[in-house]
Short mmCIF file of C-alpha atoms in Angstrom, two decimals:
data_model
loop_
_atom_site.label_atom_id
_atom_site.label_comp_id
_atom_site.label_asym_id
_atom_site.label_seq_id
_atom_site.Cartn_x
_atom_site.Cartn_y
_atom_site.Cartn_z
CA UNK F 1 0.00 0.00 0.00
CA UNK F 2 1.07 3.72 -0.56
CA UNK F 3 2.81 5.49 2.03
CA UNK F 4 3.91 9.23 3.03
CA UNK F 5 7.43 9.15 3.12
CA UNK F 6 9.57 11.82 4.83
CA UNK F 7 13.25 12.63 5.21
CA UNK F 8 15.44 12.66 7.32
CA UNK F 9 14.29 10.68 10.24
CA UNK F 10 16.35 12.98 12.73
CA UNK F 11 17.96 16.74 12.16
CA UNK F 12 20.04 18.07 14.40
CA UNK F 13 20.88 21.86 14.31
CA UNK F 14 22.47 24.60 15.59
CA UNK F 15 19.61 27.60 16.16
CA UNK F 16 20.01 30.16 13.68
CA UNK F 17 20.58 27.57 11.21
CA UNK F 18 18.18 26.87 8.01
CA UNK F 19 16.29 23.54 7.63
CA UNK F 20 14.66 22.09 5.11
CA UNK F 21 12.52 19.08 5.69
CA UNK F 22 11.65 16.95 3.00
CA UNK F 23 7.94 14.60 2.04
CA UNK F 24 7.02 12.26 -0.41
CA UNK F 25 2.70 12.40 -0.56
CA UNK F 26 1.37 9.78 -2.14
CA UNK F 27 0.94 9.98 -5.84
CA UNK F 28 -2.61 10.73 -6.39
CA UNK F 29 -2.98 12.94 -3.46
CA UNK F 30 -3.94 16.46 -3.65
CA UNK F 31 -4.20 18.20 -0.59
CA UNK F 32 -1.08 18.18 1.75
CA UNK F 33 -0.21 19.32 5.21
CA UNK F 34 2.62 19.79 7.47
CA UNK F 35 1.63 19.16 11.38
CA UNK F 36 4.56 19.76 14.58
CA UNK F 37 4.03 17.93 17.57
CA UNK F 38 5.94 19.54 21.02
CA UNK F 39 7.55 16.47 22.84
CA UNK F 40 4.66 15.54 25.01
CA UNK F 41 2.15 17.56 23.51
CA UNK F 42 -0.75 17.34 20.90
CA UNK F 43 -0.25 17.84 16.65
CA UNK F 44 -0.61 21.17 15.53
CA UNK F 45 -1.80 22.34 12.48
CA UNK F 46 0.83 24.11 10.42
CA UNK F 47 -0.48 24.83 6.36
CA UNK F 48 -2.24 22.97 4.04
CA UNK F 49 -1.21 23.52 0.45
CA UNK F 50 -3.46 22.50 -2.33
CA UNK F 51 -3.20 23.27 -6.52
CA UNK F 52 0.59 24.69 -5.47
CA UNK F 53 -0.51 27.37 -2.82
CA UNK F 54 -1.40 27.18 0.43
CA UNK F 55 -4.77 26.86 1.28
CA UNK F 56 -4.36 27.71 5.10
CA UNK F 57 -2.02 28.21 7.40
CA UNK F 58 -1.95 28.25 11.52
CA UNK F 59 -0.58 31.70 14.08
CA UNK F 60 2.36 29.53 13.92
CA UNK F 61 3.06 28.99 10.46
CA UNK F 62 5.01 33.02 10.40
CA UNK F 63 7.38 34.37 8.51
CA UNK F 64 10.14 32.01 9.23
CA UNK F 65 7.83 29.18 7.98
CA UNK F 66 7.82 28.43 4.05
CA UNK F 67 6.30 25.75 1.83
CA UNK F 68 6.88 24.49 -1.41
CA UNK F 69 6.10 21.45 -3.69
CA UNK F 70 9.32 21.85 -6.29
CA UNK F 71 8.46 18.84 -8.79
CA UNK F 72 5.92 16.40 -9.29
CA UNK F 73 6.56 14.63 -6.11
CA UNK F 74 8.02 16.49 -3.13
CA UNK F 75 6.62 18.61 -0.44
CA UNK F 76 9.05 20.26 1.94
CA UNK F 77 8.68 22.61 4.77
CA UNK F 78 12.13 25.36 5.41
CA UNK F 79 12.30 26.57 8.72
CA UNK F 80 14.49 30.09 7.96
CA UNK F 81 16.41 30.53 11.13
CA UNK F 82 15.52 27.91 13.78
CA UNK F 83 14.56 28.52 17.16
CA UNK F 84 14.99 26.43 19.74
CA UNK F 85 11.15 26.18 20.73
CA UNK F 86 11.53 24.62 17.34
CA UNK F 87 12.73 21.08 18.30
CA UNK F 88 9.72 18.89 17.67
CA UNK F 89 8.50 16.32 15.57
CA UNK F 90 7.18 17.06 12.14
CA UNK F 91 4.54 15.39 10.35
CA UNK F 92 3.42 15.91 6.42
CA UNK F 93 0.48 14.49 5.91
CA UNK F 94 -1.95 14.51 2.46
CA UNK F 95 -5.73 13.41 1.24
CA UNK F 96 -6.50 11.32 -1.47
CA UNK F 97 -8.88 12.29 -4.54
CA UNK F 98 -12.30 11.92 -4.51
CA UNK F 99 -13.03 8.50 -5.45
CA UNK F 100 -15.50 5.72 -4.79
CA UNK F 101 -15.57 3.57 -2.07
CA UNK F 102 -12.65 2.91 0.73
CA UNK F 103 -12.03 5.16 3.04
CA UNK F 104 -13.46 8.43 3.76
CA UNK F 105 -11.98 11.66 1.45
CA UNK F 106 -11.06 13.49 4.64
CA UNK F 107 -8.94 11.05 5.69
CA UNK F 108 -5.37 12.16 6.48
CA UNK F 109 -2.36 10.08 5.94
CA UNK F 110 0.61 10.36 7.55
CA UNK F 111 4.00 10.16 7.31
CA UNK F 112 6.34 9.01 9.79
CA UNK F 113 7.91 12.20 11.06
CA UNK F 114 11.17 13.82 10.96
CA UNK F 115 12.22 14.62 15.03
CA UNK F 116 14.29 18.50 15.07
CA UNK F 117 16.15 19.09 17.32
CA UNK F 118 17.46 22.74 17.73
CA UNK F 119 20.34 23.15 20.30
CA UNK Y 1 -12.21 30.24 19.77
CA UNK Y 2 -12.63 26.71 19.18
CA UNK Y 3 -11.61 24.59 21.53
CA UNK Y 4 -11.52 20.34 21.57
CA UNK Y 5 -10.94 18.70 25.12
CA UNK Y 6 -9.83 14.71 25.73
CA UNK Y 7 -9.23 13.31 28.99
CA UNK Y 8 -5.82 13.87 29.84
CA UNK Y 9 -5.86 11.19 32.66
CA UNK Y 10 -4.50 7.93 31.01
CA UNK Y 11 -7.30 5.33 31.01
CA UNK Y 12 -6.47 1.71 32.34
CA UNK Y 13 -8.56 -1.21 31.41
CA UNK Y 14 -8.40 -4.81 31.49
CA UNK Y 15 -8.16 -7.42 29.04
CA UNK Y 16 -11.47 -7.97 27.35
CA UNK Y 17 -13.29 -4.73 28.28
CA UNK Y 18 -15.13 -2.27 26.86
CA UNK Y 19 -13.09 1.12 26.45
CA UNK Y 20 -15.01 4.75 25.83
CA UNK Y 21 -12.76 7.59 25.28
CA UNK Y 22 -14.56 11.15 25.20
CA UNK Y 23 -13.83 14.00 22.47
CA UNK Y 24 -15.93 17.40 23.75
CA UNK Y 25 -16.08 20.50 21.80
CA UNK Y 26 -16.92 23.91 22.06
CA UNK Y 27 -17.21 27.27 19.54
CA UNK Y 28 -17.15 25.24 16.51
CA UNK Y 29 -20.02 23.32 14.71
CA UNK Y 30 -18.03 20.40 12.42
CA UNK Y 31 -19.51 18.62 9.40
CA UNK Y 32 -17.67 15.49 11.08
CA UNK Y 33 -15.37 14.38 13.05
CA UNK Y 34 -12.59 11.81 13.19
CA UNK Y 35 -10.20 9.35 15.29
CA UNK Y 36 -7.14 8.76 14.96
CA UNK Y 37 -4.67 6.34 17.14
CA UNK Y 38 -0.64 7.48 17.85
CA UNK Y 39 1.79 5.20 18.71
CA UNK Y 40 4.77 6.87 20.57
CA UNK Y 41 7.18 8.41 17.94
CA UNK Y 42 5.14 7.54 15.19
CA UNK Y 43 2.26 9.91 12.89
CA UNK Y 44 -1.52 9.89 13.81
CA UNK Y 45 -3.30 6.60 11.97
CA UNK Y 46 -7.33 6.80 10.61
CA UNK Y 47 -9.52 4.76 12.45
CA UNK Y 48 -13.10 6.03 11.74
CA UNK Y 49 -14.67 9.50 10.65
CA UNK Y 50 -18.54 10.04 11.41
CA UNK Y 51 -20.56 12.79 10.09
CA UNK Y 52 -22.50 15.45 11.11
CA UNK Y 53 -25.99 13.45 9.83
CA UNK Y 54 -24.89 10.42 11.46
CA UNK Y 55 -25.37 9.25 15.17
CA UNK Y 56 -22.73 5.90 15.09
CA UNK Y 57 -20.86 4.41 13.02
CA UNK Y 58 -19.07 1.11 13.49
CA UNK Y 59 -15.68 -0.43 12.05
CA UNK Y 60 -14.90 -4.00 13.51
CA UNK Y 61 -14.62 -3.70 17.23
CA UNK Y 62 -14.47 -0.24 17.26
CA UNK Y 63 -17.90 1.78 17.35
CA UNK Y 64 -18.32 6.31 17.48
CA UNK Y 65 -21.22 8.15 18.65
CA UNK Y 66 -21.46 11.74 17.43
CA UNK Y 67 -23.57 14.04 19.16
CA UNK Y 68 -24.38 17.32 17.90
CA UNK Y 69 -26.34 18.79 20.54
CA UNK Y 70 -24.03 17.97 23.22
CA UNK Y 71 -20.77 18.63 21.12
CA UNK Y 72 -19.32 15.52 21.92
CA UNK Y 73 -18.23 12.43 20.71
CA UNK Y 74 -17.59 8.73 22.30
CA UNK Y 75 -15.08 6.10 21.40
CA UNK Y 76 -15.27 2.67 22.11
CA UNK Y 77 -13.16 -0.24 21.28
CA UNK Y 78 -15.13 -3.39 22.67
CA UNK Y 79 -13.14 -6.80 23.06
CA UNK Y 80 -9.92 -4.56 24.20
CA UNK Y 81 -6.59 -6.26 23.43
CA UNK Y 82 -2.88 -5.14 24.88
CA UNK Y 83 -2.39 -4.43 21.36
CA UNK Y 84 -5.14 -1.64 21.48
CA UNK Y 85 -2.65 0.30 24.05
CA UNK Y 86 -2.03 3.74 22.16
CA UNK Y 87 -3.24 7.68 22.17
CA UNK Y 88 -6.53 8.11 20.69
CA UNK Y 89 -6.90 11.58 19.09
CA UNK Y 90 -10.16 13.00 17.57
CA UNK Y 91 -9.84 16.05 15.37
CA UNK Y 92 -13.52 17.48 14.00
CA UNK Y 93 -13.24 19.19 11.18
CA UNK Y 94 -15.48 20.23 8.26
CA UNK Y 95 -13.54 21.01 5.55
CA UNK Y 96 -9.87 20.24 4.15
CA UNK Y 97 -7.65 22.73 4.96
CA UNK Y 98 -7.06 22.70 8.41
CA UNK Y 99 -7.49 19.91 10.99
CA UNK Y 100 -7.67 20.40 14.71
CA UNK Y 101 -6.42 17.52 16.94
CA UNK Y 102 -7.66 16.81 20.40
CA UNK Y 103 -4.34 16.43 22.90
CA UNK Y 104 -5.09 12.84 22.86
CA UNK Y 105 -6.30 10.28 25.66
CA UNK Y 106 -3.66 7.37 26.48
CA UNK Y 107 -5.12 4.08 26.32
CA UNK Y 108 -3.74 1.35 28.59
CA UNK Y 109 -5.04 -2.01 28.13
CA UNK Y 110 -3.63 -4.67 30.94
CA UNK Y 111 -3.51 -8.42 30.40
#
C-alpha cells in the first residue's frame, strides 16, 4: 500500500541555522499538510497547500515558515532561522482524490515524522 | 475560539473490556469528526470519521457516537486487546484545509 514518506528521520541543528525538511505524498494525493508535535504535547496544524498554494495556514506557520512542492513529487517545509522552541516532531500528511468507495476523502495520511532538534 | 478537550488522565482497562474515550467541543459546529490512534514516535493513523448526519458508526470492534447537541463524541473499542494500548486523538473538522487535533487520551489495556 502507498505510504507518506519523509526525510530525514532525525535533524540536528544549531539555532540560527536553516532547515529544510523533506515529504514524499502519495501519488494521487492532492491536498497536503505539514503538522509539529511539542515532545509531550498534541499535533498542531501548520499549512495545508493544495493546486501549489497554500490553502491555510496556523498563528504559527510566520514568517520564518515556508512551503513548497518543487516537482511532481516532493513537499518540503524550510524553517528560515531555527529557534529552539523549534525542536519537535514534524509530520506531512496529504488526502486522497475523490473517489468511490474505501475510506473516507477526509482522511489524512501520515508520514512518519522527521524529530528537530534545535540546540 | 474553538476549543476540543480529551481526557488527559490515562485510562487503564483490562483485558477484554469495553473502552469509551470522550472528544468534547466547544465554539465550533463540524460537518464530522474523526479518530485517529498514535503510537509513541510515530504519525496519527485513521480509524473512523462520522458525520455530522450520522449518530454511530461502526468499524470491527471499534464503534463512534457523534452528538451534535451535546458537542461531543464517544469512542469505544469493545473486546480490548494489549495491542489496542495507544493515544486516541479525535480532530472534528469540516472542511480540508485545516485539521484540529484533540491532545489525545492514552489508552492502557492490561492483560
Amino acid at each position: 500500500e502507498p505510504e507518506v514518506t519523509q526525510t530525514p528521520s532525525h535533524q540536528v541543528t544549531q539555532m540560527g541555522q536553516e532547515v529544510i525538511l523533506r515529504c514524499v505524498p502519495i501519488s494521487n494525493h492532492l491536498y497536503f499538510y505539514w503538522y509539529r508535535q511539542i515532545l509531550g504535547q498534541k499535533v498542531e496544524f501548520l499549512v495545508s497547500f493544495y493546486n501549489n498554494e497554500i490553502s491555510e495556514k496556523s498563528e504559527i506557520f510566520d514568517d520564518q515558515f515556508s512551503v513548497e512542492r518543487p516537482d511532481g513529487s516532493n513537499f518540503t517545509l524550510k524553517i528560515r532561522s531555527t529557534k529552539l522552541e523549534d525542536s519537535a516532531m514534524y509530520f506531512c500528511a496529504s488526502t486522497r482524490p475523490p473517489t468511490s468507495g474505501g475510506a473516507p476523502q477526509e482522511t489524512q495520511y501520515f508520514g512518519p515524522g522527521t524529530r528537530l532538534l534545535v540546540l | 475560539s474553538q476549543k476540543i478537550e480529551q481526557n488527559s488522565e490515562a485510562l487503564n482497562i483490562q483485558e477484554g473490556k469495553t473502552a469509551t474515550l470522550t472528544c468534547n467541543y466547544t465554539n465550533y459546529s463540524p460537518a464530522y469528526l474523526q479518530w485517529y490512534r498514535q503510537d509513541p514516535g510515530r504519525g496519527p493513523v485513521f480509524l473512523l470519521l462520522i458525520r455530522e448526519n450520522e449518530k454511530e458508526k461502526r468499524k470491527e470492534r471499534l464503534k463512534v457516537t457523534f452528538d451534535t447537541t451535546l458537542k461531543q463524541s464517544l469512542f469505544h473499542i469493545t473486546a480490548s486487546q494489549p495491542a489496542d494500548s495507544a493515544t486516541y486523538l479525535c480532530a472534528p473538522g469540516h472542511n480540508f484545509n485545516k485539521f484540529y487535533f484533540g491532545s489525545g487520551t492514552k489508552l492502557n489495556v492490561k492483560p
